[in-house]
Coordinates of C-alpha atoms in Angstrom, one line a residue:
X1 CA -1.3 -11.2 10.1
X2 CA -1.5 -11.7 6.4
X3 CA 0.6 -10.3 3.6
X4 CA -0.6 -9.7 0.5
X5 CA 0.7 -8.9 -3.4
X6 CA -1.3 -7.8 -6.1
X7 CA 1.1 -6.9 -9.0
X8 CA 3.5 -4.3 -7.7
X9 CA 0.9 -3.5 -4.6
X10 CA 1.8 -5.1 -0.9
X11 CA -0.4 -4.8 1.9
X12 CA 0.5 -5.9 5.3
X13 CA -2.6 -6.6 7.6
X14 CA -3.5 -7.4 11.4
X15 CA -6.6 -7.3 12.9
X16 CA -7.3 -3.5 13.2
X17 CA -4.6 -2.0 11.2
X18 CA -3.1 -2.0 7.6
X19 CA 0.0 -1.2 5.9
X20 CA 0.4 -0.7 2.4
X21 CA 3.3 -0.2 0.4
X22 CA 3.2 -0.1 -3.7
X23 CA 6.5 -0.1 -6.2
X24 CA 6.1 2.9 -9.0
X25 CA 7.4 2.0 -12.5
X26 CA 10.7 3.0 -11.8
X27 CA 11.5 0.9 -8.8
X28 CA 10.9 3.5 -6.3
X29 CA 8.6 1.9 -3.3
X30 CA 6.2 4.4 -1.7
X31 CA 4.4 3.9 1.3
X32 CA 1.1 4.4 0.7
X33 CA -0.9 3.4 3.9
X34 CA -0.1 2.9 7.6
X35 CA -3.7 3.0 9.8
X36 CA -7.2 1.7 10.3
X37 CA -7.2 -1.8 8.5
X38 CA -8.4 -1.2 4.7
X39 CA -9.4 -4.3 1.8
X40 CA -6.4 -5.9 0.4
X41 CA -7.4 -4.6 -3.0
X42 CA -7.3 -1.4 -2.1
X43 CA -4.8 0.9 -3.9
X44 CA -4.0 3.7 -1.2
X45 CA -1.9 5.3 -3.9
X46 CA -4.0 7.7 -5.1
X47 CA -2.9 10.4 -2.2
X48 CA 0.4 10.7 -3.1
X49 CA 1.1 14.0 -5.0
X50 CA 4.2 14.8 -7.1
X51 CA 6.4 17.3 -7.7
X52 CA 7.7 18.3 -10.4

């Protein structure tokens, strides 16, 4: 397994799956990807909407 940070972006990976978690600019931690295993660099944030 391998954990890795990229600024205020972690991603947790295994062999076949990832899990990615990112901190917004208020603190608030968003989980961003659970699934097939992505790159580490990858920034899974873009599918979270907001609402205002």
């Amino acid at each position: 397994m391998s954990i890795k940070l990229n600024g205020n972006l972690i991603t947790l990976s295994t062999k076949n799956t990832s899990y990615q978690m990112k901190f917004d600019d208020l603190g608030y931690l968003f989980h961003t990807w659970y699934g097939e295993r992505i790159e580490d660099s990858d920034d899974m944030s873009y599918r979270i909407s907001s609402i205002d």
